[in-house]
CSV table of C-alpha atoms and ligand atoms in Angstrom, one decimal:
chain,number,residue,atom,x,y,z
A,1,MET,CA,-57.1,-68.2,13.6
A,2,ASP,CA,-57.8,-70.7,15.9
A,3,LEU,CA,-61.7,-72.1,15.7
A,4,ARG,CA,-60.8,-74.0,18.8
A,5,TYR,CA,-62.1,-73.2,22.6
A,6,SER,CA,-59.2,-73.5,25.5
A,7,ALA,CA,-59.8,-74.5,28.2
A,8,ALA,CA,-60.6,-70.7,29.9
A,9,ASP,CA,-63.2,-70.5,27.2
A,10,ASP,CA,-64.4,-73.8,28.6
A,11,ALA,CA,-64.8,-72.9,31.8
A,12,PHE,CA,-66.2,-69.6,30.9
A,13,ARG,CA,-69.0,-71.5,29.1
A,14,LYS,CA,-70.2,-73.0,32.1
A,15,GLU,CA,-70.3,-69.5,34.0
A,16,VAL,CA,-72.3,-68.4,31.5
A,17,ALA,CA,-74.6,-71.8,31.5
A,18,ALA,CA,-74.7,-71.6,34.3
A,19,TRP,CA,-76.0,-68.3,34.5
A,20,LEU,CA,-78.7,-68.4,31.9
A,21,ALA,CA,-80.5,-70.9,33.6
A,22,ARG,CA,-81.2,-69.1,36.2
A,23,GLU,CA,-81.7,-66.0,34.9
A,24,VAL,CA,-83.9,-66.6,31.9
A,25,ALA,CA,-86.2,-68.6,33.6
A,26,ALA,CA,-86.9,-66.1,36.4
A,27,TYR,CA,-86.9,-63.6,33.9
A,28,GLY,CA,-90.0,-65.0,32.5
A,29,ALA,CA,-91.7,-64.2,28.4
A,30,PRO,CA,-91.8,-61.1,26.8
A,31,PRO,CA,-94.8,-59.2,26.4
A,32,PRO,CA,-97.6,-59.5,23.4
A,33,PRO,CA,-95.4,-58.4,20.5
A,34,GLY,CA,-97.4,-54.5,19.9
A,35,ASP,CA,-96.7,-53.5,23.0
A,36,TRP,CA,-94.1,-51.3,22.3
A,37,ALA,CA,-93.9,-49.8,26.2
A,38,ALA,CA,-94.1,-53.1,27.9
A,39,ARG,CA,-91.9,-53.5,25.1
A,40,ARG,CA,-88.8,-51.3,26.2
A,41,ALA,CA,-89.6,-52.6,29.5
A,42,TYR,CA,-88.8,-56.1,29.1
A,43,ASP,CA,-85.8,-55.0,27.0
A,44,THR,CA,-84.1,-52.8,29.0
A,45,GLY,CA,-84.6,-54.9,32.1
A,46,TRP,CA,-83.3,-57.7,30.5
A,47,GLN,CA,-80.4,-55.5,29.7
A,48,ARG,CA,-79.4,-54.1,32.7
A,49,ARG,CA,-80.0,-58.0,33.8
A,50,LEU,CA,-76.9,-58.6,31.8
A,51,HIS,CA,-75.2,-56.2,33.1
A,52,ASP,CA,-75.4,-56.1,36.7
A,53,GLY,CA,-74.1,-60.0,35.8
A,54,GLY,CA,-71.5,-59.0,34.4
A,55,TYR,CA,-72.9,-59.9,30.8
A,56,ALA,CA,-72.8,-56.7,28.8
A,57,GLY,CA,-70.5,-55.5,26.7
A,58,LEU,CA,-68.4,-58.5,27.0
A,59,HIS,CA,-65.3,-57.2,24.1
A,60,TRP,CA,-66.5,-53.5,25.3
A,61,PRO,CA,-63.4,-52.1,27.0
A,62,VAL,CA,-63.8,-51.7,30.5
A,63,ALA,CA,-63.8,-48.0,31.0
A,64,TYR,CA,-66.8,-47.9,28.9
A,65,GLY,CA,-68.2,-50.5,31.4
A,66,GLY,CA,-67.3,-53.0,29.1
A,67,ARG,CA,-66.0,-57.1,30.5
A,68,GLY,CA,-62.8,-56.7,27.7
A,69,LEU,CA,-62.7,-59.8,27.8
A,70,PRO,CA,-61.6,-61.7,24.2
A,71,ALA,CA,-63.4,-62.9,21.2
A,72,SER,CA,-63.7,-65.8,22.1
A,73,GLN,CA,-65.6,-66.2,25.2
A,74,GLN,CA,-68.0,-63.9,23.1
A,75,LEU,CA,-68.9,-66.6,21.2
A,76,VAL,CA,-69.4,-68.8,24.0
A,77,PHE,CA,-71.7,-66.6,25.7
A,78,LEU,CA,-73.7,-66.2,22.0
A,79,GLU,CA,-74.1,-70.1,21.6
A,80,GLU,CA,-74.9,-70.7,25.1
A,81,TYR,CA,-77.4,-67.1,24.9
A,82,ALA,CA,-78.9,-69.0,21.9
A,83,ALA,CA,-79.2,-72.5,23.0
A,84,ALA,CA,-81.1,-71.2,26.4
A,85,GLY,CA,-83.6,-69.2,24.9
A,86,ALA,CA,-82.6,-66.3,26.5
A,87,PRO,CA,-84.4,-63.0,25.6
A,88,TYR,CA,-83.8,-61.6,22.0
A,89,VAL,CA,-82.0,-58.4,22.0
A,90,GLY,CA,-84.9,-56.1,20.9
A,91,ILE,CA,-84.8,-52.9,21.1
A,92,ASN,CA,-80.9,-52.3,22.5
A,93,PHE,CA,-79.9,-54.0,18.6
A,94,VAL,CA,-78.8,-50.9,17.5
A,95,GLY,CA,-77.0,-49.4,21.1
A,96,ASN,CA,-74.8,-52.9,21.4
A,97,ALA,CA,-74.3,-53.7,18.2
A,98,HIS,CA,-73.3,-51.0,15.8
A,99,ALA,CA,-73.9,-47.5,17.8
A,100,GLY,CA,-71.9,-48.6,20.8
A,101,PRO,CA,-69.4,-50.1,18.9
A,102,THR,CA,-69.1,-47.2,16.6
A,103,LEU,CA,-68.6,-44.7,19.9
A,104,ILE,CA,-65.4,-47.3,20.5
A,105,ALA,CA,-64.1,-47.6,17.3
A,106,GLU,CA,-64.8,-43.2,15.9
A,107,GLY,CA,-66.3,-41.0,19.7
A,108,THR,CA,-64.8,-38.3,21.8
A,109,GLU,CA,-64.1,-39.2,24.6
A,110,GLU,CA,-66.2,-37.4,25.9
A,111,GLN,CA,-68.9,-39.5,23.9
A,112,ARG,CA,-67.7,-42.8,25.1
A,113,ARG,CA,-68.0,-42.2,28.5
A,114,HIS,CA,-70.8,-40.9,28.2
A,115,HIS,CA,-72.9,-43.6,26.5
A,116,LEU,CA,-71.7,-46.6,26.4
A,117,PRO,CA,-72.3,-47.5,30.2
A,118,ARG,CA,-75.8,-46.2,29.4
A,119,ILE,CA,-76.2,-49.0,26.5
A,120,LEU,CA,-75.1,-51.4,28.1
A,121,ARG,CA,-77.4,-50.4,32.0
A,122,GLY,CA,-80.5,-50.1,28.9
A,123,GLU,CA,-80.6,-46.2,30.3
A,124,SER,CA,-80.8,-45.3,26.2
A,125,VAL,CA,-82.1,-47.0,23.9
A,126,TRP,CA,-80.2,-46.4,20.3
A,127,CYS,CA,-82.1,-46.4,16.6
A,128,GLN,CA,-80.4,-45.4,13.1
A,129,GLY,CA,-81.2,-42.6,11.0
A,130,PHE,CA,-79.7,-43.5,8.1
A,131,SER,CA,-81.8,-44.4,5.2
A,132,GLU,CA,-84.8,-42.2,3.7
A,133,PRO,CA,-87.3,-41.8,1.1
A,134,GLU,CA,-85.2,-41.4,-1.9
A,135,ALA,CA,-82.1,-42.7,-0.4
A,136,GLY,CA,-81.7,-46.8,0.4
A,137,SER,CA,-78.9,-48.9,-1.6
A,138,ASP,CA,-78.2,-45.2,-2.8
A,139,LEU,CA,-77.0,-44.0,0.8
A,140,ALA,CA,-74.8,-41.4,-0.5
A,141,SER,CA,-77.7,-39.4,-1.8
A,142,LEU,CA,-78.9,-38.1,1.4
A,143,ARG,CA,-80.4,-34.9,1.7
A,144,THR,CA,-81.7,-33.9,5.5
A,145,ARG,CA,-80.0,-30.9,5.5
A,146,ALA,CA,-77.8,-30.3,8.9
A,147,VAL,CA,-76.8,-26.6,9.1
A,148,ARG,CA,-74.5,-25.2,11.7
A,149,GLN,CA,-75.7,-21.9,13.9
A,150,GLY,CA,-72.9,-21.3,16.5
A,151,ASP,CA,-72.6,-24.5,18.5
A,152,GLU,CA,-75.6,-26.2,16.8
A,153,TYR,CA,-76.6,-28.4,14.0
A,154,VAL,CA,-80.3,-27.6,13.2
A,155,VAL,CA,-81.4,-30.5,11.5
A,156,THR,CA,-84.5,-30.8,8.7
A,157,GLY,CA,-85.1,-33.8,6.1
A,158,GLN,CA,-87.0,-36.6,6.6
A,159,LYS,CA,-85.8,-40.4,7.9
A,160,VAL,CA,-87.6,-43.9,6.6
A,161,TRP,CA,-87.6,-47.6,8.0
A,162,SER,CA,-85.9,-46.0,11.6
A,163,THR,CA,-86.8,-49.5,13.3
A,164,ARG,CA,-88.1,-48.8,16.6
A,165,ALA,CA,-87.3,-45.2,16.6
A,166,HIS,CA,-90.1,-44.5,18.2
A,167,VAL,CA,-88.9,-46.2,22.2
A,168,ALA,CA,-85.5,-44.9,21.2
A,169,ASP,CA,-83.4,-41.7,23.4
A,170,TYR,CA,-80.6,-41.4,20.8
A,171,CYS,CA,-80.1,-41.8,16.6
A,172,GLU,CA,-77.3,-42.7,14.9
A,173,LEU,CA,-78.3,-39.3,12.1
A,174,LEU,CA,-77.0,-39.3,9.3
A,175,VAL,CA,-76.6,-35.5,7.3
A,176,ARG,CA,-75.5,-33.4,4.8
A,177,THR,CA,-73.4,-30.5,5.5
A,178,ASP,CA,-72.6,-29.2,2.4
A,179,PRO,CA,-74.3,-30.0,-0.4
A,180,ASP,CA,-71.7,-28.6,-2.8
A,181,ALA,CA,-69.4,-30.4,-2.3
A,182,PRO,CA,-68.6,-34.5,-4.2
A,183,ARG,CA,-71.5,-36.9,-2.7
A,184,HIS,CA,-70.0,-38.9,0.1
A,185,ARG,CA,-67.3,-35.9,1.1
A,186,GLY,CA,-70.7,-33.2,2.5
A,187,ILE,CA,-72.3,-35.7,4.8
A,188,THR,CA,-71.7,-36.0,8.7
A,189,TRP,CA,-72.5,-38.7,11.0
A,190,LEU,CA,-74.4,-36.8,14.1
A,191,ILE,CA,-75.9,-37.9,17.4
A,192,LEU,CA,-80.0,-36.8,17.6
A,193,ASP,CA,-80.9,-36.8,21.2
A,194,MET,CA,-84.4,-38.0,20.4
A,195,ASP,CA,-86.8,-36.1,22.6
A,196,GLN,CA,-87.0,-32.5,21.7
A,197,PRO,CA,-89.3,-30.5,19.2
A,198,GLY,CA,-88.9,-30.8,15.7
A,199,VAL,CA,-88.0,-34.5,15.9
A,200,GLU,CA,-91.9,-36.2,15.0
A,201,VAL,CA,-91.6,-40.3,15.1
A,202,ARG,CA,-94.7,-41.8,13.1
A,203,PRO,CA,-94.3,-45.7,13.3
A,204,MET,CA,-95.3,-47.5,9.8
A,205,LYS,CA,-97.4,-50.8,10.4
A,206,THR,CA,-96.3,-53.7,9.1
A,207,ILE,CA,-97.1,-57.6,6.6
A,208,ASP,CA,-97.2,-59.0,10.1
A,209,GLY,CA,-99.5,-56.3,11.6
A,210,GLU,CA,-97.3,-54.8,14.0
A,211,SER,CA,-95.1,-51.8,13.7
A,212,HIS,CA,-91.4,-52.1,14.0
A,213,PHE,CA,-90.0,-49.3,12.3
A,214,CYS,CA,-91.2,-45.7,11.9
A,215,GLU,CA,-91.1,-42.5,9.9
A,216,VAL,CA,-88.8,-39.6,10.8
A,217,PHE,CA,-89.7,-36.0,10.6
A,218,LEU,CA,-86.8,-33.3,11.3
A,219,ASP,CA,-87.9,-29.5,11.7
A,220,GLY,CA,-85.2,-27.8,13.3
A,221,ALA,CA,-84.1,-30.4,15.3
A,222,ARG,CA,-81.8,-29.4,16.9
A,223,VAL,CA,-77.8,-31.4,17.5
A,224,PRO,CA,-75.4,-29.4,20.2
A,225,VAL,CA,-72.1,-29.8,18.0
A,226,SER,CA,-70.3,-31.8,20.5
A,227,ASN,CA,-72.5,-34.9,19.2
A,228,ARG,CA,-70.9,-34.7,16.2
A,229,VAL,CA,-68.7,-38.4,15.5
A,230,GLY,CA,-65.9,-37.6,13.2
A,231,GLU,CA,-65.0,-34.6,11.3
A,232,GLU,CA,-68.2,-32.5,10.1
A,233,ASN,CA,-67.8,-33.6,5.8
A,234,ASP,CA,-66.1,-37.1,6.9
A,235,GLY,CA,-68.9,-38.8,8.6
A,236,TRP,CA,-69.2,-41.2,5.2
A,237,ARG,CA,-66.0,-42.9,6.4
A,238,VAL,CA,-67.9,-43.2,9.9
A,239,THR,CA,-70.4,-44.9,8.1
A,240,ASN,CA,-68.8,-46.8,6.3
A,241,VAL,CA,-67.5,-48.0,9.8
A,242,THR,CA,-70.9,-48.6,11.3
A,243,LEU,CA,-72.0,-50.6,8.3
A,244,ARG,CA,-68.8,-53.1,9.5
A,245,PHE,CA,-70.1,-54.1,12.3
A,246,GLU,CA,-73.6,-53.2,11.2
A,247,ARG,CA,-73.3,-56.2,8.6
A,248,GLY,CA,-70.2,-57.6,9.8
A,249,THR,CA,-70.6,-58.8,13.7
A,250,ALA,CA,-73.5,-57.5,14.2
A,251,PHE,CA,-75.7,-60.5,13.0
A,252,ALA,CA,-73.6,-63.1,15.7
A,253,GLN,CA,-76.6,-63.5,17.4
A,254,HIS,CA,-79.0,-63.9,14.3
A,255,ILE,CA,-77.2,-66.4,13.1
A,256,ILE,CA,-76.7,-69.2,16.3
A,257,THR,CA,-80.7,-68.5,16.5
A,258,LEU,CA,-81.3,-70.0,12.7
A,259,ARG,CA,-79.8,-72.7,15.0
A,260,SER,CA,-82.2,-73.0,17.2
A,261,GLN,CA,-85.2,-72.1,14.7
A,262,LEU,CA,-84.5,-75.6,13.3
A,263,ARG,CA,-84.6,-77.5,16.1
A,264,ARG,CA,-87.4,-75.7,17.2
A,265,LEU,CA,-89.2,-77.4,13.2
A,266,VAL,CA,-88.0,-80.6,13.7
A,267,ALA,CA,-89.4,-80.6,16.9
A,268,LEU,CA,-92.4,-79.8,14.9
A,269,ALA,CA,-92.5,-82.2,12.3
A,270,ARG,CA,-92.0,-84.9,14.6
A,271,GLN,CA,-95.2,-84.4,16.3
A,272,ARG,CA,-96.8,-83.4,13.3
A,273,PRO,CA,-98.9,-86.2,11.4
A,274,ALA,CA,-97.9,-87.4,7.7
A,275,GLY,CA,-101.2,-88.1,6.3
A,276,ALA,CA,-104.6,-89.0,7.7
A,277,GLY,CA,-104.2,-92.5,8.6
A,278,ALA,CA,-103.0,-93.4,11.7
A,279,ASP,CA,-100.4,-95.6,10.9
A,280,ALA,CA,-99.1,-92.7,8.4
A,281,GLY,CA,-96.1,-91.5,11.0
A,282,THR,CA,-94.2,-88.1,10.6
A,283,ALA,CA,-93.6,-85.2,8.9
A,284,TRP,CA,-90.2,-86.5,10.4
A,285,ASP,CA,-90.2,-89.5,8.9
A,286,ASP,CA,-90.3,-88.0,4.6
A,287,PRO,CA,-86.2,-88.5,3.8
A,288,GLY,CA,-86.1,-85.3,1.7
A,289,LEU,CA,-87.8,-83.1,4.1
A,290,ARG,CA,-85.0,-85.0,6.4
A,291,ARG,CA,-82.3,-83.8,3.5
A,292,GLN,CA,-83.2,-80.3,3.8
A,293,VAL,CA,-82.8,-79.8,7.3
A,294,GLY,CA,-80.1,-81.7,7.4
A,295,ARG,CA,-78.1,-78.7,4.6
A,296,LEU,CA,-79.8,-76.2,6.4
A,297,ASP,CA,-78.2,-77.0,10.2
A,298,ALA,CA,-74.4,-77.5,7.8
A,299,ARG,CA,-75.2,-73.9,6.4
A,300,VAL,CA,-75.4,-72.5,9.6
A,301,ASP,CA,-73.3,-74.4,10.7
A,302,ALA,CA,-70.1,-73.2,7.3
A,303,LEU,CA,-72.1,-69.2,8.8
A,304,TRP,CA,-70.9,-69.2,12.0
A,305,ARG,CA,-67.8,-70.8,11.2
A,306,VAL,CA,-67.1,-67.4,9.6
A,307,THR,CA,-68.5,-65.4,11.8
A,308,GLN,CA,-65.8,-66.6,14.1
A,309,ARG,CA,-63.3,-65.6,11.6
A,310,CYS,CA,-65.1,-62.2,11.4
A,311,VAL,CA,-65.6,-62.1,15.0
A,312,THR,CA,-62.4,-62.4,15.6
A,313,GLU,CA,-61.0,-60.1,12.6
A,314,ALA,CA,-62.7,-57.3,14.1
A,315,GLU,CA,-61.0,-57.9,17.5
A,316,ALA,CA,-57.5,-57.7,15.8
A,317,THR,CA,-58.1,-54.5,13.6
A,318,GLY,CA,-60.6,-53.0,15.6
A,319,VAL,CA,-63.2,-53.2,12.9
A,320,PRO,CA,-64.6,-55.8,11.4
A,321,SER,CA,-64.1,-57.6,7.6
A,322,PRO,CA,-65.6,-56.7,4.7
A,323,LEU,CA,-66.5,-60.5,4.8
A,324,GLY,CA,-69.4,-59.7,6.9
A,325,SER,CA,-70.7,-58.7,3.3
A,326,ALA,CA,-70.6,-62.5,2.3
A,327,VAL,CA,-71.7,-63.9,5.9
A,328,LYS,CA,-75.0,-61.5,6.1
A,329,LEU,CA,-75.7,-62.2,2.3
A,330,GLY,CA,-75.6,-66.2,3.0
A,331,TYR,CA,-77.5,-65.7,6.5
A,332,SER,CA,-80.2,-64.1,4.8
A,333,GLU,CA,-80.6,-66.6,2.3
A,334,VAL,CA,-80.8,-69.7,5.0
A,335,GLY,CA,-83.1,-67.7,7.4
A,336,GLN,CA,-85.5,-67.1,4.5
A,337,GLU,CA,-85.3,-71.0,3.6
A,338,ILE,CA,-85.8,-71.9,7.6
A,339,ALA,CA,-88.5,-69.7,7.8
A,340,GLN,CA,-90.2,-71.4,3.6
A,341,LEU,CA,-89.7,-74.5,5.6
A,342,GLY,CA,-91.6,-73.8,8.3
A,343,MET,CA,-94.8,-72.9,6.2
A,344,ARG,CA,-94.3,-75.6,4.1
A,345,LEU,CA,-95.2,-78.0,7.9
A,346,LEU,CA,-97.3,-76.1,8.9
A,347,GLY,CA,-99.2,-76.0,5.6
A,348,ARG,CA,-102.9,-75.2,5.5
A,349,ARG,CA,-102.6,-74.7,9.4
A,350,ALA,CA,-100.5,-71.9,8.8
A,351,LEU,CA,-103.7,-69.7,7.6
A,352,GLY,CA,-105.3,-70.2,11.1
A,353,ALA,CA,-102.4,-69.6,13.1
A,354,GLY,CA,-103.9,-68.8,16.0
A,355,GLY,CA,-103.3,-67.0,19.1
A,356,PRO,CA,-100.0,-65.5,19.8
A,357,ASP,CA,-98.5,-68.1,22.2
A,358,THR,CA,-98.7,-71.1,19.7
A,359,GLU,CA,-96.0,-72.6,18.1
A,360,GLU,CA,-98.3,-72.2,15.1
A,361,ALA,CA,-98.4,-68.8,15.4
A,362,ARG,CA,-95.0,-68.3,16.3
A,363,THR,CA,-93.9,-70.2,12.9
A,364,VAL,CA,-95.8,-67.9,10.7
A,365,ARG,CA,-94.5,-64.6,12.7
A,366,ASP,CA,-90.5,-65.9,11.6
A,367,TYR,CA,-91.7,-66.8,8.3
A,368,LEU,CA,-93.9,-63.3,7.3
A,369,TRP,CA,-90.6,-61.8,9.4
A,370,SER,CA,-88.0,-62.7,6.8
A,371,PHE,CA,-89.3,-61.1,3.8
A,372,GLN,CA,-87.2,-58.5,5.6
A,373,TYR,CA,-83.7,-60.6,5.6
A,374,THR,CA,-82.9,-59.9,2.2
A,375,ILE,CA,-83.5,-56.1,2.4
A,376,ALA,CA,-82.4,-54.7,5.6
A,377,ALA,CA,-78.6,-53.4,6.4
A,378,GLY,CA,-78.2,-53.4,3.3
A,379,THR,CA,-79.8,-55.4,0.1
A,380,SER,CA,-78.3,-59.2,-1.0
A,381,GLN,CA,-78.0,-56.9,-4.5
A,382,ILE,CA,-75.9,-54.7,-2.4
A,383,GLN,CA,-73.9,-57.2,-0.5
A,384,ARG,CA,-73.1,-59.1,-3.8
A,385,ASN,CA,-71.5,-55.5,-5.3
A,386,LEU,CA,-69.9,-55.7,-2.1
A,387,VAL,CA,-68.5,-59.1,-1.6
A,388,ALA,CA,-67.2,-58.3,-5.8
A,389,GLU,CA,-65.7,-55.4,-5.0
A,390,ARG,CA,-63.9,-55.9,-1.7
A,391,ILE,CA,-64.0,-59.2,-1.0
A,392,LEU,CA,-62.8,-61.0,-4.2
A,393,GLY,CA,-61.4,-57.2,-6.1
A,394,MET,CA,-63.4,-57.3,-9.5
A,395,PRO,CA,-63.5,-53.9,-11.0
A,396,LYS,CA,-66.4,-51.7,-9.2
A,397,GLY,CA,-69.3,-51.5,-11.5
A,398,ARG,CA,-71.3,-48.9,-13.2
B,1,LIG,C1,-86.5,-54.4,8.9
B,1,LIG,C2,-85.9,-53.8,7.9
B,1,LIG,C3,-85.3,-53.2,9.3
B,1,LIG,C4,-84.7,-51.0,9.2
B,1,LIG,N1,-84.3,-50.8,10.1
B,1,LIG,C5,-83.4,-49.1,9.2
B,1,LIG,C6,-83.1,-48.0,10.4
B,1,LIG,O1,-83.5,-48.8,11.3
B,1,LIG,N2,-82.4,-47.2,9.5
B,1,LIG,C7,-82.5,-46.8,8.8
B,1,LIG,O2,-81.7,-46.0,7.9
B,1,LIG,N3,-82.8,-47.9,7.7
B,1,LIG,C8,-83.0,-49.5,8.3
B,1,LIG,N4,-83.7,-50.0,7.2
B,1,LIG,C9,-83.4,-49.1,5.9
B,1,LIG,C10,-82.5,-50.1,4.9
B,1,LIG,O3,-81.4,-50.3,5.0
B,1,LIG,C11,-83.4,-50.0,3.1
B,1,LIG,O4,-84.6,-50.4,3.3
B,1,LIG,C12,-81.8,-51.0,1.8
B,1,LIG,O5,-81.4,-50.1,2.3
B,1,LIG,C13,-82.9,-50.4,1.1
B,1,LIG,O6,-83.0,-49.1,0.5
B,1,LIG,P1,-84.9,-49.2,0.0
B,1,LIG,O7,-85.7,-49.6,0.8
B,1,LIG,O8,-84.8,-47.8,-0.5
B,1,LIG,O9,-84.7,-50.3,-1.9
B,1,LIG,P2,-84.0,-49.5,-2.9
B,1,LIG,O10,-82.1,-48.7,-2.4
B,1,LIG,O11,-84.9,-48.2,-3.6
B,1,LIG,O12,-83.5,-50.5,-3.5
B,1,LIG,C14,-84.9,-51.5,-4.3
B,1,LIG,C15,-84.4,-52.7,-5.2
B,1,LIG,O13,-83.2,-51.7,-6.4
B,1,LIG,C16,-82.3,-52.7,-5.8
B,1,LIG,N5,-80.6,-51.9,-6.1
B,1,LIG,C17,-80.3,-50.5,-6.1
B,1,LIG,N6,-79.3,-50.1,-5.5
B,1,LIG,C18,-79.1,-51.4,-6.3
B,1,LIG,C19,-77.5,-52.1,-6.7
B,1,LIG,N7,-76.6,-51.2,-7.2
B,1,LIG,N8,-77.5,-52.4,-7.9
B,1,LIG,C20,-77.8,-53.7,-7.8
B,1,LIG,N9,-78.8,-53.9,-7.4
B,1,LIG,C21,-79.6,-52.9,-6.6
B,1,LIG,C22,-82.1,-53.3,-4.1
B,1,LIG,O14,-81.2,-54.6,-4.2
B,1,LIG,C23,-83.7,-53.1,-4.1
B,1,LIG,O15,-83.7,-54.9,-4.9
B,1,LIG,C24,-84.4,-51.3,7.7
B,1,LIG,C25,-85.2,-52.1,6.0
B,1,LIG,C26,-85.9,-53.1,6.5
B,1,LIG,C27,-86.3,-54.3,5.6
């Protein structure tokens, strides 16, 4: 692969930067973190602007509302997007990053035509219903049951940690359709309409006082057979496609955002006095701190290079390579170190970081959020297992 950008990519970069400079300033700041109705309106409104500006689904097929651009321009877009401080993808993450791509790879023509343009226009929000109380890392032990009745599946069970399920319209739902088959062979991947009797969503409170994710209770919820993605009992294969998008390309935007997060911390260090005296200088004068920032910056750069490779490989094969597990692992660790650096810079001031909009409060929020890096989308231990087995070809653990 060639990591250099072409003249066409550079021209695209200029066009994107000009569009973002205009639109980001005009769109304004996000609403307070806990106001989910306002967040849904803000995130979907921004998605609509991206769509109308021609910047949604850059690599999705034109037939489904995308632009069919090459991977290199998708990467250019993400670089400019982070540099412009454009809104976080937020509640559109699942739809854009892995539900949509799974439908492109595995869905029926009818499913693609119905769902993909709606995701790109910000008209439908997706969540993920994979994990269960007894099935996280060991996802194949899931027990939510779906029984076929005519043209429908009737679903009963419980999901947990479903991010932003309380504002979602659809759910990528894994169910057990054959309890007698070996664990991996009795699973089916369904599109669940969240707005129906038999679907109860209960938000859960997290360490930062917000409700990012939910429990989802299913009691006789109905899913038309036409909402099945892949064959009945072939859901484990489809799940692995979803997970490869989730671990492989979905993090691209997050990785490039780490660079902006690090830049913000450098700005903070430049302002923060090193000690009590008037001429004590700033925290940035500390060579140890500068060395740490340099190392982190180099690691973010390296991760971005590997991400470029994953994204270009996905373009060539239709599905990201298992290398995504290594990227996810590295991203999680660097992300946590950057967040810890922020706390080190704040010192005791972190305790009184009041007001949702201050830089201090944002740094504390980033730190509290960073704990999830090594858990979400498969824990670091699981990623290490995958790196060992699928990239290094080592024997399977017991
Ligand atoms: C922010 C966030 C968002 C999430 N969003 C969603 C979502 O939208 N939808 C969804 O379905 N799920 C979601 N999850 C759930 C996530 O996928 C699970 O938390 C994750 O897979 C781990 O499962 P678990 O929490 O049950 O932990 P467990 O599987 O119980 O793991 C506990 C510990 O044991 C270790 N462990 C387990 N098995 C092994 C093994 N074989 N080898 C080595 N170590 C092992 C794990 O690494 C971990 O340290 C989210 C999680 C987070 C943190």
